[in-house]
Structures are given as structure tokens and as C-alpha cells.
Amino acid sequence: MEKFGPEVKNLIRRLLESIPLYFDRNLTLNSDGRRLLSQLLRYLLYEHQEYRYLAREIRKNPTIENVIKLARIILSSDEIN
């Protein structure tokens, strides 16, 4: 399993724990959520360049499904539950 920095883990947790705050009624990121996602992806790509294609996909289509896909990569199964 790859090692991700604490900033990346904290930001993805914050996104997932505050869904009503960062997602609209269609479960797409709102402007505050996009700002948080942008910061998260910046930290992630600084550490792991191999995720640049996934980052591009999530920036194009910032839905809850894509954010969860990213969370499954970053967080261990113990941290998700």
C-alpha cells in the first residue's frame, strides 16, 4: 500500500464527512468543495505523479462517485468505515 501524506488524508476525510456542505443536491461538488478538491489534488500530485489521469478525470467530473473512487485509493479500509 502506498503512503499518502497527512494533508491528503485529512482533506479527503473532510470532503466525505461533510457531504451536505461540499456537495449540491445532484451530488456534484459545489464551489467550496471544488476549492478543497483542488488543494487535495495539488498535495496528491506533488507526492504521486502517477495519479494525474485520475486527478484530471475528477476535475472534469467532480461527482460523489469519483471522490469515493479517490478515497478508496487514499484511505485504508479501516479508515473508510
Tab-separated table of N, CA and C in Angstrom:
chain	number	residue	atom	x	y	z
A	1	MET	N	0.836	-1.178	0.000
A	1	MET	CA	0.000	0.000	0.000
A	1	MET	C	0.881	1.241	0.000
A	2	GLU	N	0.474	2.199	-0.787
A	2	GLU	CA	1.267	3.416	-0.902
A	2	GLU	C	1.050	4.319	0.304
A	3	LYS	N	2.026	5.155	0.559
A	3	LYS	CA	1.944	6.077	1.679
A	3	LYS	C	1.515	7.443	1.177
A	4	PHE	N	0.477	7.977	1.778
A	4	PHE	CA	-0.012	9.306	1.443
A	4	PHE	C	0.184	10.202	2.655
A	5	GLY	N	0.454	11.470	2.389
A	5	GLY	CA	0.698	12.420	3.457
A	5	GLY	C	-0.544	12.710	4.281
A	6	PRO	N	-0.343	13.241	5.489
A	6	PRO	CA	-1.493	13.535	6.356
A	6	PRO	C	-2.415	14.607	5.782
A	7	GLU	N	-1.873	15.540	4.999
A	7	GLU	CA	-2.722	16.580	4.408
A	7	GLU	C	-3.735	15.964	3.459
A	8	VAL	N	-3.267	15.034	2.638
A	8	VAL	CA	-4.140	14.379	1.655
A	8	VAL	C	-5.242	13.609	2.374
A	9	LYS	N	-4.878	12.856	3.393
A	9	LYS	CA	-5.865	12.059	4.129
A	9	LYS	C	-6.869	12.949	4.852
A	10	ASN	N	-6.392	14.019	5.461
A	10	ASN	CA	-7.304	14.908	6.184
A	10	ASN	C	-8.275	15.603	5.242
A	11	LEU	N	-7.807	16.014	4.076
A	11	LEU	CA	-8.686	16.709	3.134
A	11	LEU	C	-9.740	15.771	2.552
A	12	ILE	N	-9.384	14.541	2.236
A	12	ILE	CA	-10.382	13.609	1.696
A	12	ILE	C	-11.392	13.244	2.775
A	13	ARG	N	-10.936	13.116	4.026
A	13	ARG	CA	-11.874	12.852	5.123
A	13	ARG	C	-12.841	14.014	5.300
A	14	ARG	N	-12.319	15.229	5.230
A	14	ARG	CA	-13.168	16.407	5.389
A	14	ARG	C	-14.238	16.465	4.298
A	15	LEU	N	-13.858	16.144	3.062
A	15	LEU	CA	-14.825	16.119	1.959
A	15	LEU	C	-15.924	15.091	2.203
A	16	LEU	N	-15.555	13.918	2.662
A	16	LEU	CA	-16.531	12.842	2.826
A	16	LEU	C	-17.370	12.978	4.089
A	17	GLU	N	-16.835	13.609	5.120
A	17	GLU	CA	-17.596	13.764	6.359
A	17	GLU	C	-18.592	14.911	6.291
A	18	SER	N	-18.418	15.831	5.365
A	18	SER	CA	-19.301	16.999	5.262
A	18	SER	C	-19.964	17.053	3.893
A	19	ILE	N	-20.614	15.983	3.521
A	19	ILE	CA	-21.236	15.911	2.192
A	19	ILE	C	-22.252	17.032	1.968
A	20	PRO	N	-23.155	17.340	2.915
A	20	PRO	CA	-24.115	18.432	2.645
A	20	PRO	C	-23.452	19.798	2.466
A	21	LEU	N	-22.288	19.968	3.052
A	21	LEU	CA	-21.588	21.247	2.966
A	21	LEU	C	-20.848	21.414	1.642
A	22	TYR	N	-20.295	20.343	1.109
A	22	TYR	CA	-19.433	20.434	-0.071
A	22	TYR	C	-20.054	19.914	-1.369
A	23	PHE	N	-21.215	19.275	-1.293
A	23	PHE	CA	-21.871	18.738	-2.487
A	23	PHE	C	-23.251	19.362	-2.635
A	24	ASP	N	-23.679	19.557	-3.884
A	24	ASP	CA	-25.015	20.094	-4.118
A	24	ASP	C	-26.033	18.954	-4.145
A	25	ARG	N	-27.276	19.271	-4.479
A	25	ARG	CA	-28.335	18.249	-4.428
A	25	ARG	C	-28.161	17.154	-5.478
A	26	ASN	N	-27.371	17.414	-6.520
A	26	ASN	CA	-27.079	16.398	-7.535
A	26	ASN	C	-25.834	15.582	-7.195
A	27	LEU	N	-25.299	15.785	-5.991
A	27	LEU	CA	-24.085	15.121	-5.512
A	27	LEU	C	-22.876	15.416	-6.390
A	28	THR	N	-22.790	16.679	-6.797
A	28	THR	CA	-21.629	17.206	-7.502
A	28	THR	C	-20.998	18.252	-6.591
A	29	LEU	N	-19.699	18.373	-6.629
A	29	LEU	CA	-19.029	19.339	-5.754
A	29	LEU	C	-19.469	20.764	-6.056
A	30	ASN	N	-19.726	21.535	-4.995
A	30	ASN	CA	-20.006	22.957	-5.171
A	30	ASN	C	-18.681	23.725	-5.157
A	31	SER	N	-18.749	25.039	-5.144
A	31	SER	CA	-17.518	25.836	-5.260
A	31	SER	C	-16.573	25.619	-4.079
A	32	ASP	N	-17.117	25.502	-2.864
A	32	ASP	CA	-16.251	25.238	-1.710
A	32	ASP	C	-15.623	23.849	-1.802
A	33	GLY	N	-16.408	22.895	-2.257
A	33	GLY	CA	-15.887	21.539	-2.427
A	33	GLY	C	-14.822	21.463	-3.500
A	34	ARG	N	-15.025	22.213	-4.584
A	34	ARG	CA	-14.019	22.236	-5.657
A	34	ARG	C	-12.716	22.853	-5.161
A	35	ARG	N	-12.823	23.873	-4.337
A	35	ARG	CA	-11.627	24.509	-3.779
A	35	ARG	C	-10.860	23.508	-2.915
A	36	LEU	N	-11.588	22.773	-2.086
A	36	LEU	CA	-10.965	21.764	-1.234
A	36	LEU	C	-10.367	20.630	-2.074
A	37	LEU	N	-11.088	20.205	-3.107
A	37	LEU	CA	-10.587	19.159	-4.002
A	37	LEU	C	-9.324	19.613	-4.724
A	38	SER	N	-9.301	20.855	-5.152
A	38	SER	CA	-8.127	21.381	-5.841
A	38	SER	C	-6.894	21.331	-4.937
A	39	GLN	N	-7.075	21.720	-3.686
A	39	GLN	CA	-5.975	21.674	-2.726
A	39	GLN	C	-5.541	20.221	-2.490
A	40	LEU	N	-6.500	19.325	-2.351
A	40	LEU	CA	-6.216	17.908	-2.151
A	40	LEU	C	-5.434	17.327	-3.321
A	41	LEU	N	-5.867	17.618	-4.537
A	41	LEU	CA	-5.189	17.077	-5.720
A	41	LEU	C	-3.793	17.666	-5.888
A	42	ARG	N	-3.618	18.913	-5.490
A	42	ARG	CA	-2.288	19.526	-5.560
A	42	ARG	C	-1.314	18.770	-4.654
A	43	TYR	N	-1.734	18.492	-3.412
A	43	TYR	CA	-0.887	17.721	-2.497
A	43	TYR	C	-0.656	16.307	-3.031
A	44	LEU	N	-1.717	15.684	-3.541
A	44	LEU	CA	-1.618	14.317	-4.037
A	44	LEU	C	-0.641	14.220	-5.203
A	45	LEU	N	-0.751	15.127	-6.167
A	45	LEU	CA	0.112	15.061	-7.347
A	45	LEU	C	1.553	15.439	-7.029
A	46	TYR	N	1.758	16.234	-5.983
A	46	TYR	CA	3.122	16.540	-5.561
A	46	TYR	C	3.808	15.262	-5.062
A	47	GLU	N	3.035	14.418	-4.359
A	47	GLU	CA	3.587	13.179	-3.811
A	47	GLU	C	3.598	12.039	-4.829
A	48	HIS	N	2.523	11.939	-5.629
A	48	HIS	CA	2.327	10.777	-6.510
A	48	HIS	C	1.879	11.235	-7.888
A	49	GLN	N	2.821	11.430	-8.780
A	49	GLN	CA	2.517	11.866	-10.145
A	49	GLN	C	1.711	10.837	-10.932
A	50	GLU	N	1.757	9.590	-10.526
A	50	GLU	CA	1.070	8.541	-11.283
A	50	GLU	C	-0.456	8.672	-11.245
A	51	TYR	N	-0.984	9.516	-10.378
A	51	TYR	CA	-2.434	9.710	-10.292
A	51	TYR	C	-2.922	10.919	-11.086
A	52	ARG	N	-2.119	11.434	-11.996
A	52	ARG	CA	-2.518	12.635	-12.728
A	52	ARG	C	-3.716	12.400	-13.640
A	53	TYR	N	-3.856	11.192	-14.194
A	53	TYR	CA	-5.011	10.916	-15.065
A	53	TYR	C	-6.299	10.817	-14.250
A	54	LEU	N	-6.218	10.211	-13.088
A	54	LEU	CA	-7.375	10.162	-12.197
A	54	LEU	C	-7.736	11.566	-11.723
A	55	ALA	N	-6.734	12.374	-11.420
A	55	ALA	CA	-6.982	13.753	-10.996
A	55	ALA	C	-7.675	14.536	-12.100
A	56	ARG	N	-7.261	14.328	-13.330
A	56	ARG	CA	-7.893	15.012	-14.457
A	56	ARG	C	-9.358	14.594	-14.592
A	57	GLU	N	-9.623	13.310	-14.442
A	57	GLU	CA	-10.997	12.803	-14.540
A	57	GLU	C	-11.879	13.394	-13.440
A	58	ILE	N	-11.343	13.480	-12.233
A	58	ILE	CA	-12.124	14.008	-11.114
A	58	ILE	C	-12.354	15.506	-11.278
A	59	ARG	N	-11.383	16.227	-11.794
A	59	ARG	CA	-11.589	17.662	-12.034
A	59	ARG	C	-12.658	17.903	-13.093
A	60	LYS	N	-12.687	17.059	-14.132
A	60	LYS	CA	-13.697	17.201	-15.187
A	60	LYS	C	-15.087	16.844	-14.687
A	61	ASN	N	-15.181	15.814	-13.870
A	61	ASN	CA	-16.466	15.296	-13.425
A	61	ASN	C	-16.423	15.083	-11.905
A	62	PRO	N	-16.588	16.158	-11.119
A	62	PRO	CA	-16.418	16.062	-9.664
A	62	PRO	C	-17.671	15.554	-8.945
A	63	THR	N	-18.037	14.310	-9.197
A	63	THR	CA	-19.205	13.722	-8.553
A	63	THR	C	-18.788	12.954	-7.307
A	64	ILE	N	-19.785	12.583	-6.515
A	64	ILE	CA	-19.507	11.825	-5.304
A	64	ILE	C	-18.864	10.477	-5.633
A	65	GLU	N	-19.256	9.874	-6.757
A	65	GLU	CA	-18.681	8.577	-7.139
A	65	GLU	C	-17.180	8.690	-7.393
A	66	ASN	N	-16.775	9.743	-8.087
A	66	ASN	CA	-15.347	9.922	-8.370
A	66	ASN	C	-14.561	10.266	-7.110
A	67	VAL	N	-15.163	11.025	-6.205
A	67	VAL	CA	-14.482	11.350	-4.947
A	67	VAL	C	-14.318	10.082	-4.110
A	68	ILE	N	-15.327	9.232	-4.104
A	68	ILE	CA	-15.225	7.968	-3.363
A	68	ILE	C	-14.175	7.058	-3.995
A	69	LYS	N	-14.087	7.072	-5.311
A	69	LYS	CA	-13.056	6.285	-6.005
A	69	LYS	C	-11.660	6.726	-5.535
A	70	LEU	N	-11.470	8.034	-5.410
A	70	LEU	CA	-10.199	8.564	-4.924
A	70	LEU	C	-9.976	8.192	-3.460
A	71	ALA	N	-11.033	8.250	-2.656
A	71	ALA	CA	-10.914	7.916	-1.231
A	71	ALA	C	-10.513	6.462	-1.033
A	72	ARG	N	-11.009	5.572	-1.874
A	72	ARG	CA	-10.643	4.156	-1.759
A	72	ARG	C	-9.162	3.938	-2.028
A	73	ILE	N	-8.572	4.787	-2.847
A	73	ILE	CA	-7.141	4.687	-3.130
A	73	ILE	C	-6.330	5.252	-1.963
A	74	ILE	N	-6.777	6.378	-1.422
A	74	ILE	CA	-6.001	7.092	-0.401
A	74	ILE	C	-6.137	6.461	0.978
A	75	LEU	N	-7.363	6.140	1.372
A	75	LEU	CA	-7.613	5.660	2.729
A	75	LEU	C	-7.615	4.141	2.773
A	76	SER	N	-7.187	3.599	3.895
A	76	SER	CA	-7.257	2.147	4.069
A	76	SER	C	-8.705	1.760	4.364
A	77	SER	N	-8.999	0.485	4.290
A	77	SER	CA	-10.377	0.039	4.536
A	77	SER	C	-10.801	0.321	5.975
A	78	ASP	N	-9.871	0.329	6.914
A	78	ASP	CA	-10.197	0.653	8.302
A	78	ASP	C	-10.598	2.112	8.447
A	79	GLU	N	-9.977	2.985	7.690
A	79	GLU	CA	-10.260	4.412	7.792
A	79	GLU	C	-11.552	4.799	7.089
A	80	ILE	N	-11.978	4.016	6.107
A	80	ILE	CA	-13.202	4.341	5.379
A	80	ILE	C	-14.421	4.043	6.230
A	81	ASN	N	-14.420	2.949	6.973
A	81	ASN	CA	-15.590	2.567	7.782
A	81	ASN	C	-15.671	3.320	9.055
